[in-house]
Amino acid sequence: MKRTKIIKLIKSERPIDEVLIKGWVRTKRDSKDFSFIEVNDGSCLKNMQIIVDNTTDNYQDIIRISTGSAVAIRGKLEASKGPGQKWEVVAERVEILNIAPENYPLQKKRHTDEFLRNIAHLRPRTNKYGAAFRIRSELSYAIHNFFRDKGFRYIHSPIITGSDCEGAGELFRVTTIDPDDPPRKEGKIDYSRDFFGKEANLTVSGQLSAEMFALALGDVYTFGPTFRAENSHTRRHVAEFWMVEPEMAFCDLEGNMDLAEEMIKHLTSFILEECKEDIELFAKFVDKTLIKTLNNVATSDFKRLTYASALDILKKSGKKFKYDIDFGKDLQTEHERYLTEDHFKKPLIVFNYPKEIKPFYMRLNDDNQTVAAMDVLVPGIGEIIGGSQREERLEVLENRMDEMGMPKENYWWYLDSRRFGSVEHSGFGLGFERLIMLMTGIRNIRDVIPFPRTPTAIEF
Ligand code: 4AD
Ligand code: MG
């Protein structure tokens, strides 16, 4: 007999004579004549309540079943006599697949996030983390669906690259050179003798590849892991994260902002509609204002304003910030959050940033000072999206690269796209973990990725 998942059984419209469920025991309680076992199989938040009569064959073994044990139960799906659930399973046979001894760490009903982070291999077995990772999965699906419906093609951009897209130098080196005995030339390590014949690293963004494909297929996107060796110990940075990067030919900054807004709203509505049960858990235990925030994101027009006007608002706010606000300085999380949470009380898009604080590929505006950049800021997080219209003019792009001291010869292929049929195009990167933080109210990025990678921490 094949097992049926609990998510299916709880939606059943009638009793079923024989079902087989398999899962892990959340709790067990024994009364005089019966044992009640709560089984969860991960298919949904809800457990299935199992009633075991003390006349069942191996009742002496069943009594020993502990929290965390794995079981297979055959029985009847019947209308529950107790409150709290529509259905329960009256067991005919209980097979013990594996007993979890008393040192199983998840004995209590609630644990702190810090405690669970140290047992990241077990935390998906808790209600909260099970829900978070189901939402993560649903969101991936919704992202692919969103783009497919709009005629975007999915591009698998490489993980190992020879260039630094963001130019921030936060690269993880990929090499097969023996660190104890590297080949040397004129005192320096000779990377021409490394695996790829030159320096290589893990990608910080799939954008440069995506641009090449947008200039061939029109509308494309990438969705994959990206890596940054930034030594930030914040609640919104990890060294390995997933990014969704659409790139559109024949699209300017405004079209780019339109897509970003449409996408975030669409995904928020999707989650409110499709993940109700899991979202309610977060609304109850993690962030009491979650549903209100999500409705606000799904329905309000995102405020759009220039970097210069954002600075004005911050200066006039009368608030004391830890970091200064001056033209040419990047907005810090505290500024971003003030704007979205306190001032506008909704998501916003800041555009036209000073060129000095943005990467080489962003399109230079006519003022020669700012570039056609945009950041989407949302409550509770701050920046969730960073993007821009791209510099499509070869000469302007080359000047910019020279200004920034970039080795143009390494980017000959990128510059080719500006030599042959260059057109207006735009794109952005959505931090997938930050999106999950927004959707769940979870405020630490380490808690929305299965096994977080942060400076000095890679246990799992
Ligand atoms: O603003 P960023 O650096 O933009 C880019 O990488 C562009 N190449 C994207 C593009 O235009 N195709 O990163 C984009 C987003 C940020 O807004 C943030 O949500 C997320 O990626 N992000 C991080 N998320 C977690 N940990 C980190 N260390 C992150 N760095 C960026
Ligand atoms: Mg950014």
Coordinates of C-alpha atoms and ligand atoms in Angstrom, one line a residue:
M1 CA 0.0 0.0 0.0
K2 CA 1.2 3.5 -0.8
R3 CA 1.3 6.2 1.8
T4 CA -1.0 9.2 1.6
K5 CA 0.3 12.6 2.7
I6 CA -1.4 14.3 5.6
I7 CA -2.0 17.4 3.5
K8 CA -4.3 15.2 1.3
L9 CA -6.0 13.4 4.2
I10 CA -7.0 16.6 6.0
K11 CA -8.8 17.8 2.9
S12 CA -10.7 14.5 2.5
E13 CA -14.4 14.9 2.1
R14 CA -15.3 11.5 3.5
P15 CA -14.0 8.8 5.8
I16 CA -11.6 6.3 4.3
D17 CA -11.5 2.6 5.2
E18 CA -7.8 2.1 4.9
V19 CA -5.0 4.6 4.8
L20 CA -1.2 4.5 5.4
I21 CA 0.6 7.4 6.7
K22 CA 4.3 7.8 7.5
G23 CA 5.9 10.5 9.5
W24 CA 7.5 11.7 12.7
V25 CA 6.0 11.8 16.1
R26 CA 5.5 15.3 17.5
T27 CA 3.8 14.3 20.8
K28 CA 2.3 11.2 22.4
R29 CA -0.1 11.1 25.3
D30 CA -1.4 7.9 26.9
S31 CA -4.8 7.6 28.6
K32 CA -6.2 4.5 30.3
D33 CA -7.4 2.7 27.1
F34 CA -5.8 4.7 24.3
S35 CA -2.7 6.4 23.2
F36 CA -2.9 9.6 21.1
I37 CA 0.0 10.2 18.8
E38 CA 0.4 13.4 16.8
V39 CA 2.2 12.7 13.6
N40 CA 3.7 15.2 11.2
D41 CA 5.0 14.3 7.7
G42 CA 6.1 17.7 6.6
S43 CA 3.5 18.0 3.8
C44 CA 1.7 20.7 5.8
L45 CA 1.7 22.4 9.1
K46 CA -1.0 20.3 10.6
N47 CA -0.4 17.0 12.4
M48 CA -2.6 13.9 12.1
Q49 CA -4.0 12.6 15.3
I50 CA -3.6 8.9 15.7
I51 CA -5.7 6.9 18.1
V52 CA -4.2 3.7 19.2
D53 CA -6.3 1.2 21.3
N54 CA -4.4 -0.6 24.0
T55 CA -5.5 -3.9 22.5
T56 CA -3.4 -3.2 19.4
D57 CA -0.8 -6.0 18.8
N58 CA 2.4 -4.4 19.7
Y59 CA 1.0 -1.9 22.3
Q60 CA 3.9 -2.6 24.6
D61 CA 6.3 -1.2 21.9
I62 CA 3.9 1.6 21.0
I63 CA 4.0 2.9 24.6
R64 CA 7.8 3.4 24.1
I65 CA 7.4 5.7 21.1
S66 CA 9.0 9.0 21.8
T67 CA 9.0 12.5 20.3
G68 CA 11.0 12.5 17.0
S69 CA 10.5 8.8 16.3
A70 CA 9.5 7.7 12.8
V71 CA 6.4 5.6 12.4
A72 CA 4.1 4.1 9.7
I73 CA 0.5 3.8 10.6
R74 CA -2.2 1.9 8.9
G75 CA -5.8 2.5 9.9
K76 CA -9.1 4.2 9.2
L77 CA -9.6 7.9 8.5
E78 CA -12.6 8.8 10.7
A79 CA -14.3 12.0 11.8
S80 CA -12.5 13.2 14.9
K81 CA -14.5 13.1 18.2
G82 CA -12.1 15.6 19.7
P83 CA -11.9 19.3 19.1
G84 CA -9.3 20.9 16.9
Q85 CA -9.3 18.6 13.9
K86 CA -11.8 17.3 11.4
W87 CA -10.2 13.9 10.9
E88 CA -8.2 11.4 12.9
V89 CA -6.7 8.0 12.1
V90 CA -7.9 5.1 14.2
A91 CA -4.8 2.8 14.0
E92 CA -5.0 -0.8 13.1
R93 CA -1.3 -1.3 12.9
V94 CA 1.6 0.8 14.1
E95 CA 5.0 0.1 12.7
I96 CA 7.9 1.7 14.5
L97 CA 10.4 2.7 11.8
N98 CA 12.9 4.3 14.2
I99 CA 12.9 5.3 17.8
A100 CA 14.4 8.7 18.7
P101 CA 16.1 8.4 22.1
E102 CA 15.6 11.0 24.9
N103 CA 18.5 13.1 23.7
Y104 CA 16.5 14.2 20.6
P105 CA 17.0 17.9 20.9
L106 CA 13.5 19.0 19.9
Q107 CA 11.6 17.9 23.0
K108 CA 10.1 21.3 24.0
K109 CA 7.3 23.0 22.1
R110 CA 9.2 26.2 21.6
H111 CA 12.9 26.8 21.1
T112 CA 14.8 30.0 20.5
D113 CA 16.0 30.8 16.9
E114 CA 19.6 30.9 18.2
F115 CA 19.3 27.4 19.7
L116 CA 17.8 26.1 16.4
R117 CA 20.5 27.7 14.3
N118 CA 23.0 25.4 16.0
I119 CA 21.0 22.4 15.0
A120 CA 20.1 23.7 11.5
H121 CA 20.0 20.0 10.3
L122 CA 17.0 19.4 12.6
R123 CA 15.2 22.7 12.6
P124 CA 13.0 21.9 9.5
R125 CA 11.2 19.5 11.8
T126 CA 9.7 22.3 13.8
N127 CA 6.5 24.0 12.9
K128 CA 8.1 27.4 12.2
Y129 CA 11.0 26.2 10.1
G130 CA 8.9 23.7 8.2
A131 CA 6.5 26.5 7.3
A132 CA 9.4 28.8 6.3
F133 CA 10.9 26.3 4.0
R134 CA 7.5 25.3 2.5
I135 CA 7.0 29.0 1.7
R136 CA 10.5 29.2 0.3
S137 CA 9.6 26.4 -2.1
E138 CA 6.2 27.9 -3.1
L139 CA 7.9 31.3 -3.8
S140 CA 10.4 29.7 -6.1
Y141 CA 7.6 28.1 -8.0
A142 CA 5.7 31.4 -8.1
I143 CA 8.7 33.2 -9.5
H144 CA 9.2 30.9 -12.4
N145 CA 5.5 31.0 -13.1
F146 CA 5.4 34.8 -13.0
F147 CA 8.2 35.0 -15.6
R148 CA 6.9 32.3 -17.8
D149 CA 3.5 33.9 -18.0
K150 CA 5.2 37.1 -19.1
G151 CA 7.2 35.3 -21.8
F152 CA 10.6 35.5 -20.0
R153 CA 13.2 32.8 -20.7
Y154 CA 15.1 31.2 -17.8
I155 CA 18.9 31.4 -18.3
H156 CA 21.4 29.3 -16.3
S157 CA 24.1 31.7 -15.7
P158 CA 27.5 30.3 -14.6
I159 CA 28.5 29.9 -11.0
I160 CA 32.2 30.1 -11.7
T161 CA 33.2 33.3 -13.5
G162 CA 36.2 35.2 -14.6
S163 CA 34.8 38.7 -13.9
D164 CA 33.5 40.7 -10.9
C165 CA 30.1 42.0 -11.9
E166 CA 29.6 44.4 -9.0
G167 CA 33.3 45.5 -8.9
A168 CA 33.3 45.4 -5.1
G169 CA 36.0 42.9 -4.9
E170 CA 34.0 40.6 -2.6
L171 CA 35.0 37.5 -4.4
F172 CA 35.5 33.9 -3.3
R173 CA 38.5 32.5 -5.3
V174 CA 38.1 29.3 -7.2
T175 CA 41.4 27.5 -7.6
T176 CA 43.1 24.2 -7.8
I177 CA 46.5 25.7 -6.9
D178 CA 48.2 24.1 -3.9
P179 CA 48.2 26.9 -1.3
D180 CA 51.4 25.5 0.3
D181 CA 53.3 25.5 -3.0
P182 CA 51.8 27.8 -5.5
P183 CA 53.4 28.3 -8.9
R184 CA 55.1 31.7 -8.9
K185 CA 56.2 34.2 -11.5
E186 CA 58.1 37.4 -10.6
G187 CA 57.3 36.9 -7.0
K188 CA 53.5 36.7 -7.6
I189 CA 51.2 33.6 -7.8
D190 CA 51.1 32.6 -11.4
Y191 CA 47.4 32.1 -12.2
S192 CA 48.1 31.3 -15.8
R193 CA 49.0 27.9 -14.4
D194 CA 45.7 27.6 -12.4
F195 CA 42.9 25.3 -13.6
F196 CA 41.3 27.9 -15.9
G197 CA 44.5 29.5 -16.9
K198 CA 43.4 32.7 -15.2
E199 CA 41.9 33.9 -11.9
A200 CA 38.4 32.6 -11.3
N201 CA 35.8 33.1 -8.6
L202 CA 32.3 32.3 -7.6
T203 CA 29.8 34.7 -9.2
V204 CA 28.4 37.6 -7.2
S205 CA 25.6 38.1 -9.8
G206 CA 24.4 36.5 -13.0
Q207 CA 23.7 39.9 -14.5
L208 CA 26.5 40.1 -17.1
S209 CA 25.5 36.8 -18.6
A210 CA 21.8 37.7 -18.4
E211 CA 22.5 40.9 -20.4
M212 CA 24.1 38.9 -23.2
F213 CA 21.0 36.7 -23.4
A214 CA 18.5 39.6 -23.1
L215 CA 20.2 41.0 -26.1
A216 CA 19.4 37.8 -28.0
L217 CA 16.2 36.4 -26.5
G218 CA 14.6 39.7 -25.4
D219 CA 13.2 39.1 -21.9
V220 CA 15.2 36.7 -19.7
Y221 CA 15.9 36.0 -16.0
T222 CA 18.3 34.0 -13.9
F223 CA 17.6 32.5 -10.5
G224 CA 20.5 30.9 -8.8
P225 CA 23.0 31.0 -6.0
T226 CA 25.4 34.0 -5.7
F227 CA 28.4 34.4 -3.4
R228 CA 29.9 37.4 -1.6
A229 CA 32.9 37.4 0.6
E230 CA 31.7 40.5 2.5
N231 CA 32.6 40.5 6.1
S232 CA 29.2 41.8 7.2
H233 CA 27.6 40.5 10.4
T234 CA 24.1 41.8 9.9
R235 CA 20.7 40.3 10.0
R236 CA 20.3 40.7 6.2
H237 CA 23.6 39.5 4.8
V238 CA 24.9 36.0 4.1
A239 CA 27.9 34.9 2.1
E240 CA 25.8 32.6 -0.1
F241 CA 22.3 33.7 -1.2
W242 CA 20.0 33.2 -4.1
M243 CA 19.2 36.0 -6.5
V244 CA 16.4 36.4 -9.1
E245 CA 17.7 38.6 -11.9
P246 CA 15.4 39.6 -14.8
E247 CA 16.9 41.5 -17.7
M248 CA 14.9 43.1 -20.5
A249 CA 15.9 44.4 -23.9
F250 CA 14.2 47.6 -25.1
C251 CA 13.3 48.6 -21.6
D252 CA 14.2 51.8 -19.7
L253 CA 14.4 52.5 -15.9
E254 CA 10.7 53.2 -15.7
G255 CA 9.8 49.8 -17.3
N256 CA 12.3 48.2 -14.9
M257 CA 10.6 49.8 -11.8
D258 CA 7.2 48.7 -13.2
L259 CA 8.4 45.1 -13.4
A260 CA 9.9 45.2 -9.9
E261 CA 6.7 46.5 -8.4
E262 CA 4.5 44.1 -10.3
M263 CA 6.6 41.2 -9.3
I264 CA 6.7 41.9 -5.6
K265 CA 3.0 42.6 -5.5
H266 CA 2.2 39.4 -7.5
L267 CA 4.4 37.3 -5.2
T268 CA 2.8 38.8 -2.1
S269 CA -0.7 38.1 -3.3
F270 CA 0.3 34.6 -4.3
I271 CA 1.6 33.9 -0.8
L272 CA -1.4 35.4 1.0
E273 CA -3.6 33.2 -1.2
E274 CA -1.7 29.9 -1.5
C275 CA 0.1 29.6 1.8
K276 CA -2.6 30.8 4.3
E277 CA -1.9 28.2 6.9
D278 CA 1.8 28.7 7.1
I279 CA 1.5 32.5 6.9
E280 CA -1.0 32.5 9.8
L281 CA 1.6 30.7 11.9
F282 CA 4.0 33.6 11.3
A283 CA 1.3 36.2 11.9
K284 CA 0.6 34.5 15.3
F285 CA 4.1 33.7 16.6
V286 CA 6.6 35.9 14.7
D287 CA 5.1 39.2 13.6
K288 CA 1.7 40.2 14.7
T289 CA 1.5 42.9 11.9
L290 CA 2.4 40.5 9.1
I291 CA -0.9 40.2 7.4
K292 CA -1.4 44.0 7.5
T293 CA 2.1 44.5 6.1
L294 CA 1.6 42.0 3.3
N295 CA -1.7 43.5 2.3
N296 CA -0.1 46.9 2.3
V297 CA 2.7 45.6 0.0
A298 CA 0.2 43.8 -2.3
T299 CA -2.1 46.8 -2.7
S300 CA -0.3 50.1 -2.3
D301 CA 1.4 52.0 -5.1
F302 CA 5.1 52.0 -4.4
K303 CA 6.4 55.5 -3.9
R304 CA 9.0 56.4 -6.4
L305 CA 11.5 59.2 -5.6
T306 CA 15.0 60.2 -6.5
Y307 CA 18.0 59.7 -4.3
A308 CA 18.2 63.5 -3.9
S309 CA 14.6 63.8 -2.6
A310 CA 15.2 60.8 -0.3
L311 CA 18.2 62.7 1.2
D312 CA 16.0 65.8 1.7
I313 CA 13.4 63.8 3.6
L314 CA 16.1 62.2 5.8
K315 CA 17.7 65.6 6.5
K316 CA 14.4 67.2 7.4
S317 CA 13.3 64.2 9.5
G318 CA 14.9 65.5 12.6
K319 CA 15.9 62.0 13.4
K320 CA 19.4 61.2 14.7
F321 CA 21.0 58.6 12.5
K322 CA 24.2 56.7 13.2
Y323 CA 25.5 57.3 9.7
D324 CA 25.7 60.8 8.0
I325 CA 23.6 61.6 5.1
D326 CA 25.3 63.6 2.4
F327 CA 25.1 63.5 -1.4
G328 CA 27.5 60.8 -2.6
K329 CA 27.1 58.6 0.5
D330 CA 25.1 55.3 0.2
L331 CA 21.9 54.9 2.1
Q332 CA 22.3 52.7 5.2
T333 CA 19.8 50.3 6.5
E334 CA 18.6 52.8 9.1
H335 CA 17.9 55.4 6.4
E336 CA 16.1 52.9 4.2
R337 CA 14.0 51.6 7.0
Y338 CA 13.1 55.1 8.2
L339 CA 11.9 56.0 4.7
T340 CA 9.8 52.9 4.1
E341 CA 8.5 52.2 7.7
D342 CA 8.2 55.7 9.3
H343 CA 7.9 58.2 6.5
F344 CA 6.0 56.6 3.6
K345 CA 4.7 53.5 5.5
K346 CA 4.8 51.5 2.3
P347 CA 7.4 50.1 -0.2
L348 CA 9.3 52.7 -2.2
I349 CA 11.7 52.9 -5.1
V350 CA 14.7 55.2 -4.9
F351 CA 16.3 56.0 -8.2
N352 CA 19.1 58.1 -9.8
Y353 CA 21.9 57.5 -7.3
P354 CA 25.3 59.2 -7.5
K355 CA 27.5 57.3 -9.9
E356 CA 30.4 57.0 -7.4
I357 CA 28.5 54.5 -5.2
K358 CA 27.2 52.4 -8.0
P359 CA 28.8 49.8 -10.4
F360 CA 30.2 50.5 -13.8
Y361 CA 27.4 49.1 -15.9
M362 CA 24.7 51.6 -14.8
R363 CA 23.5 54.1 -17.4
L364 CA 24.9 57.6 -16.9
N365 CA 22.2 60.3 -16.6
D366 CA 22.5 63.6 -18.5
D367 CA 23.6 65.4 -15.3
N368 CA 26.8 63.4 -15.5
Q369 CA 26.5 62.9 -11.8
T370 CA 23.9 60.3 -11.3
V371 CA 23.2 56.9 -12.9
A372 CA 19.8 55.3 -13.7
A373 CA 19.9 53.0 -10.7
M374 CA 17.0 51.9 -8.6
D375 CA 16.6 50.2 -5.2
V376 CA 13.3 48.9 -3.9
L377 CA 12.9 49.3 -0.2
V378 CA 10.4 47.4 1.9
P379 CA 9.3 47.6 5.6
G380 CA 11.2 45.5 8.1
I381 CA 14.2 45.0 5.7
G382 CA 15.2 48.0 3.6
E383 CA 16.7 47.1 0.3
I384 CA 15.2 44.0 -1.3
I385 CA 16.0 44.8 -4.9
G386 CA 18.9 46.6 -6.6
G387 CA 18.9 47.3 -10.4
S388 CA 19.4 49.8 -13.2
Q389 CA 19.1 50.7 -16.8
R390 CA 22.3 49.6 -18.3
E391 CA 24.9 51.8 -20.1
E392 CA 24.3 50.8 -23.8
R393 CA 26.6 53.5 -25.3
L394 CA 30.0 51.9 -25.9
E395 CA 32.1 55.0 -25.5
V396 CA 30.4 56.1 -22.3
L397 CA 30.8 52.7 -20.9
E398 CA 34.5 52.5 -21.8
N399 CA 35.1 55.9 -20.2
R400 CA 33.4 54.8 -17.1
M401 CA 35.5 51.6 -16.9
D402 CA 38.6 53.6 -17.4
E403 CA 37.5 56.0 -14.6
M404 CA 37.1 53.1 -12.3
G405 CA 40.4 51.5 -13.3
M406 CA 38.8 48.3 -14.6
P407 CA 40.7 46.0 -16.9
K408 CA 38.7 46.5 -20.1
E409 CA 40.4 43.6 -21.8
N410 CA 38.8 41.1 -19.5
Y411 CA 35.4 42.4 -20.5
W412 CA 35.9 42.4 -24.3
W413 CA 32.9 40.0 -24.7
Y414 CA 30.7 42.3 -22.6
L415 CA 31.7 45.3 -24.6
D416 CA 31.0 43.3 -27.8
S417 CA 27.3 43.6 -26.9
R418 CA 27.7 47.3 -27.1
R419 CA 29.5 47.1 -30.4
F420 CA 27.0 44.8 -32.2
G421 CA 23.3 45.9 -32.1
S422 CA 23.4 47.6 -28.7
V423 CA 20.0 48.6 -27.4
E424 CA 18.4 50.2 -24.4
H425 CA 18.0 47.5 -21.7
S426 CA 17.4 47.2 -18.0
G427 CA 17.3 44.6 -15.2
F428 CA 17.5 44.1 -11.4
G429 CA 18.4 41.6 -8.8
L430 CA 15.9 40.5 -6.1
G431 CA 17.5 39.0 -3.0
F432 CA 15.5 35.8 -2.6
E433 CA 16.2 35.4 1.2
R434 CA 15.1 39.0 1.8
L435 CA 11.9 38.2 -0.1
I436 CA 11.2 35.3 2.3
M437 CA 12.0 37.6 5.3
L438 CA 9.4 40.0 4.0
M439 CA 6.8 37.2 3.5
T440 CA 7.3 35.5 6.9
G441 CA 8.2 38.4 9.2
I442 CA 11.4 36.5 10.1
R443 CA 14.0 39.1 10.8
N444 CA 17.2 37.2 10.6
I445 CA 18.4 36.1 7.1
R446 CA 20.1 33.0 8.7
D447 CA 16.7 31.6 9.4
V448 CA 15.2 31.6 5.9
I449 CA 18.0 29.7 4.1
P450 CA 18.5 25.9 4.9
F451 CA 22.2 26.1 5.9
P452 CA 23.4 29.7 6.2
R453 CA 26.9 30.6 5.3
T454 CA 28.3 33.6 7.2
P455 CA 31.8 34.7 8.2
T456 CA 33.5 32.0 10.4
A457 CA 30.5 29.8 10.3
I458 CA 30.1 26.7 8.0
E459 CA 29.2 23.8 10.2
F460 CA 26.7 22.0 8.0
Ligands
4AD1 O1 22.1 45.4 -5.2 P1 22.9 44.2 -5.7 O2 24.3 44.0 -5.3 O3 22.7 44.1 -7.2 C1 23.3 43.3 -8.1 O4 24.0 42.3 -7.8 C2 22.9 43.5 -9.5 N1 23.9 42.9 -10.4 C3 21.6 42.9 -9.8 C4 21.1 43.2 -11.2 O5 20.9 44.3 -11.6 N2 20.9 42.1 -12.0 O6 22.1 42.8 -5.1 C5 20.8 42.6 -5.5 C6 20.0 42.2 -4.2 C7 20.0 43.1 -3.1 O7 19.0 44.1 -3.3 C8 19.7 42.2 -1.9 O8 18.3 42.0 -1.8 C9 20.4 41.0 -2.3 O9 20.6 41.0 -3.7 N3 21.7 40.9 -1.6 C10 22.0 40.0 -0.6 N4 21.2 39.2 0.1 C11 21.7 38.5 1.1 N5 23.0 38.6 1.5 C12 23.9 39.4 0.8 N6 25.2 39.5 1.2 C13 23.4 40.2 -0.3 N7 23.9 41.1 -1.1 C14 22.9 41.5 -1.9
MG2 MG 22.3 47.0 -3.9

